[in-house]
Amino acid sequence: MNSELLEAAKQAMANAYARYSGFHVGAAILAENGKIYSGCNVENAAYPIGNCAEASAIAAMVRDGAREIREIAIIGGKQGRASAACMPCGGCRQRILEFAVDSTQIHIFTAAGLHRTYACKELLPDSFGPKDVAG
Ligand code: THU
């Protein structure tokens, strides 16, 4: 995996706005155009409307015209000390699927390094997605 991707995820995590949970998350996407898009979680006093890091990174990618997640690196944990793996939440698994291809790699990092790389279908088996709805 491109080390720039991990660095971008770490930098995004450093800017997480996680004042309520203290759980800082960063995500970085390598898109089909070769560019890297990153995002962090952005919480809100009205708790349910906070954004996950993956959603922020996907929004940046889509805004720039890219449409395919080749790789995504995710790192996070309490107060930025990601000792355990931060697995993407259910909603973010669905968000990643929207822009995934068969070869998409989802890299989960802890502070100690790479925890594991997953395929989208491992994280979201028997999924409902674009194949079911798009023409
Ligand atoms: N969070 C993410 O950013 N991504 C995930 O996939 C899991 C959870 C954030 C949301 C919230 O700001 C904090 O972590 C605690 O749930």
Tab-separated table of C-alpha atoms and ligand atoms in Angstrom:
chain	number	residue	atom	x	y	z
A	1	MET	CA	0.000	0.000	0.000
A	2	ASN	CA	1.056	3.560	-0.816
A	3	SER	CA	2.478	5.060	2.420
A	4	GLU	CA	1.097	8.465	1.360
A	5	LEU	CA	-2.373	7.066	1.957
A	6	LEU	CA	-1.638	6.212	5.590
A	7	GLU	CA	0.005	9.591	6.101
A	8	ALA	CA	-3.080	11.364	4.700
A	9	ALA	CA	-5.364	9.347	7.000
A	10	LYS	CA	-3.198	10.205	10.013
A	11	GLN	CA	-3.179	13.897	9.128
A	12	ALA	CA	-6.953	13.840	8.765
A	13	MET	CA	-7.290	12.089	12.143
A	14	ALA	CA	-5.180	14.863	13.701
A	15	ASN	CA	-7.865	17.370	12.651
A	16	ALA	CA	-10.874	15.322	13.762
A	17	TYR	CA	-13.577	17.308	15.505
A	18	ALA	CA	-14.541	14.759	18.116
A	19	ARG	CA	-15.234	16.824	21.214
A	20	TYR	CA	-18.112	14.637	22.389
A	21	SER	CA	-16.782	11.116	21.900
A	22	GLY	CA	-13.045	11.806	22.092
A	23	PHE	CA	-12.809	9.220	19.313
A	24	HIS	CA	-10.709	10.668	16.491
A	25	VAL	CA	-10.917	9.042	13.070
A	26	GLY	CA	-9.162	9.734	9.766
A	27	ALA	CA	-9.808	8.166	6.374
A	28	ALA	CA	-7.949	8.550	3.080
A	29	ILE	CA	-9.041	7.317	-0.337
A	30	LEU	CA	-6.919	6.547	-3.375
A	31	ALA	CA	-9.295	7.179	-6.296
A	32	GLU	CA	-9.223	6.071	-9.937
A	33	ASN	CA	-7.578	9.349	-10.975
A	34	GLY	CA	-4.569	8.633	-8.742
A	35	LYS	CA	-5.463	11.368	-6.285
A	36	ILE	CA	-5.848	11.025	-2.533
A	37	TYR	CA	-8.874	12.405	-0.693
A	38	SER	CA	-9.036	12.483	3.059
A	39	GLY	CA	-11.569	13.261	5.738
A	40	CYS	CA	-12.091	13.192	9.474
A	41	ASN	CA	-15.098	12.775	11.711
A	42	VAL	CA	-16.993	15.976	12.444
A	43	GLU	CA	-19.238	15.731	15.486
A	44	ASN	CA	-22.086	18.004	16.453
A	45	ALA	CA	-23.823	19.001	19.681
A	46	ALA	CA	-26.906	17.437	18.085
A	47	TYR	CA	-25.201	14.042	18.191
A	48	PRO	CA	-26.939	12.158	15.357
A	49	ILE	CA	-25.930	14.628	12.683
A	50	GLY	CA	-22.190	14.128	13.102
A	51	ASN	CA	-20.200	12.878	10.094
A	52	CYS	CA	-17.920	9.868	10.018
A	53	ALA	CA	-14.405	10.222	8.597
A	54	GLU	CA	-15.196	7.915	5.680
A	55	ALA	CA	-18.220	10.029	4.724
A	56	SER	CA	-16.078	13.178	4.767
A	57	ALA	CA	-13.421	11.580	2.540
A	58	ILE	CA	-16.045	10.279	0.100
A	59	ALA	CA	-17.639	13.725	-0.097
A	60	ALA	CA	-14.264	15.277	-0.991
A	61	MET	CA	-13.701	12.619	-3.667
A	62	VAL	CA	-17.107	13.083	-5.255
A	63	ARG	CA	-16.792	16.868	-5.148
A	64	ASP	CA	-13.590	16.566	-7.182
A	65	GLY	CA	-15.274	14.410	-9.815
A	66	ALA	CA	-13.771	11.034	-8.865
A	67	ARG	CA	-16.092	8.061	-8.555
A	68	GLU	CA	-14.084	4.970	-7.648
A	69	ILE	CA	-12.428	3.960	-4.405
A	70	ARG	CA	-9.351	1.911	-5.295
A	71	GLU	CA	-8.066	1.863	-1.709
A	72	ILE	CA	-9.184	3.410	1.547
A	73	ALA	CA	-7.114	3.640	4.717
A	74	ILE	CA	-8.879	4.127	8.049
A	75	ILE	CA	-7.308	4.864	11.413
A	76	GLY	CA	-8.888	5.991	14.642
A	77	GLY	CA	-9.349	5.638	18.327
A	78	LYS	CA	-9.935	7.417	21.610
A	79	GLN	CA	-8.161	10.770	21.692
A	80	GLY	CA	-6.170	9.808	18.615
A	81	ARG	CA	-4.558	6.855	20.395
A	82	ALA	CA	-5.650	4.165	17.991
A	83	SER	CA	-4.533	1.126	19.960
A	84	ALA	CA	-7.447	-0.971	18.685
A	85	ALA	CA	-8.649	-1.195	15.103
A	86	CYS	CA	-11.408	1.247	14.191
A	87	MET	CA	-13.628	-0.788	11.904
A	88	PRO	CA	-15.970	1.189	9.652
A	89	CYS	CA	-19.493	1.470	11.029
A	90	GLY	CA	-22.369	-0.162	9.173
A	91	GLY	CA	-23.378	3.056	7.471
A	92	CYS	CA	-19.840	3.660	6.219
A	93	ARG	CA	-19.579	0.121	4.866
A	94	GLN	CA	-22.605	0.977	2.744
A	95	ARG	CA	-21.072	4.328	1.742
A	96	ILE	CA	-17.846	2.630	0.676
A	97	LEU	CA	-19.787	0.012	-1.324
A	98	GLU	CA	-21.386	2.765	-3.378
A	99	PHE	CA	-17.980	3.643	-4.894
A	100	ALA	CA	-16.233	0.273	-4.613
A	101	VAL	CA	-15.114	-2.138	-7.338
A	102	ASP	CA	-14.257	-5.824	-6.887
A	103	SER	CA	-10.599	-4.986	-6.278
A	104	THR	CA	-11.220	-2.204	-3.734
A	105	GLN	CA	-8.972	-2.586	-0.710
A	106	ILE	CA	-10.005	-1.380	2.737
A	107	HIS	CA	-6.942	-1.008	4.956
A	108	ILE	CA	-7.538	-0.804	8.689
A	109	PHE	CA	-4.682	0.646	10.714
A	110	THR	CA	-3.934	0.864	14.393
A	111	ALA	CA	-1.227	3.068	15.878
A	112	ALA	CA	1.014	0.003	15.674
A	113	GLY	CA	0.524	-0.436	11.917
A	114	LEU	CA	-1.631	-2.348	9.472
A	115	HIS	CA	-4.275	-4.414	11.219
A	116	ARG	CA	-5.817	-6.011	8.129
A	117	THR	CA	-6.875	-5.345	4.537
A	118	TYR	CA	-10.443	-6.275	3.600
A	119	ALA	CA	-12.437	-6.531	0.403
A	120	CYS	CA	-15.754	-4.695	0.468
A	121	LYS	CA	-17.739	-7.933	0.245
A	122	GLU	CA	-16.044	-9.186	3.412
A	123	LEU	CA	-17.260	-6.173	5.364
A	124	LEU	CA	-20.683	-6.104	3.742
A	125	PRO	CA	-21.682	-9.566	2.511
A	126	ASP	CA	-24.896	-10.133	0.558
A	127	SER	CA	-25.139	-6.399	0.099
A	128	PHE	CA	-27.809	-4.199	-1.333
A	129	GLY	CA	-26.138	-1.618	-3.547
A	130	PRO	CA	-25.806	0.044	-6.921
A	131	LYS	CA	-26.140	-3.272	-8.755
A	132	ASP	CA	-29.687	-3.549	-7.423
A	133	VAL	CA	-30.863	-0.076	-8.336
A	134	ALA	CA	-28.725	1.589	-11.004
A	135	GLY	CA	-29.440	0.956	-14.651
B	1	THU	N1	-16.619	7.133	13.461
B	1	THU	C1	-16.072	7.329	12.218
B	1	THU	O1	-15.647	8.443	11.885
B	1	THU	N2	-16.023	6.272	11.379
B	1	THU	C2	-16.469	5.019	11.679
B	1	THU	O2	-16.567	4.171	10.807
B	1	THU	C3	-16.799	4.690	13.067
B	1	THU	C4	-17.139	5.863	13.920
B	1	THU	C5	-16.724	8.282	14.369
B	1	THU	C6	-18.129	8.758	14.557
B	1	THU	C7	-18.036	9.445	15.901
B	1	THU	O3	-17.606	10.791	15.674
B	1	THU	C8	-16.941	8.703	16.623
B	1	THU	O4	-16.240	7.958	15.642
B	1	THU	C9	-17.454	7.768	17.699
B	1	THU	O5	-18.433	6.936	17.206
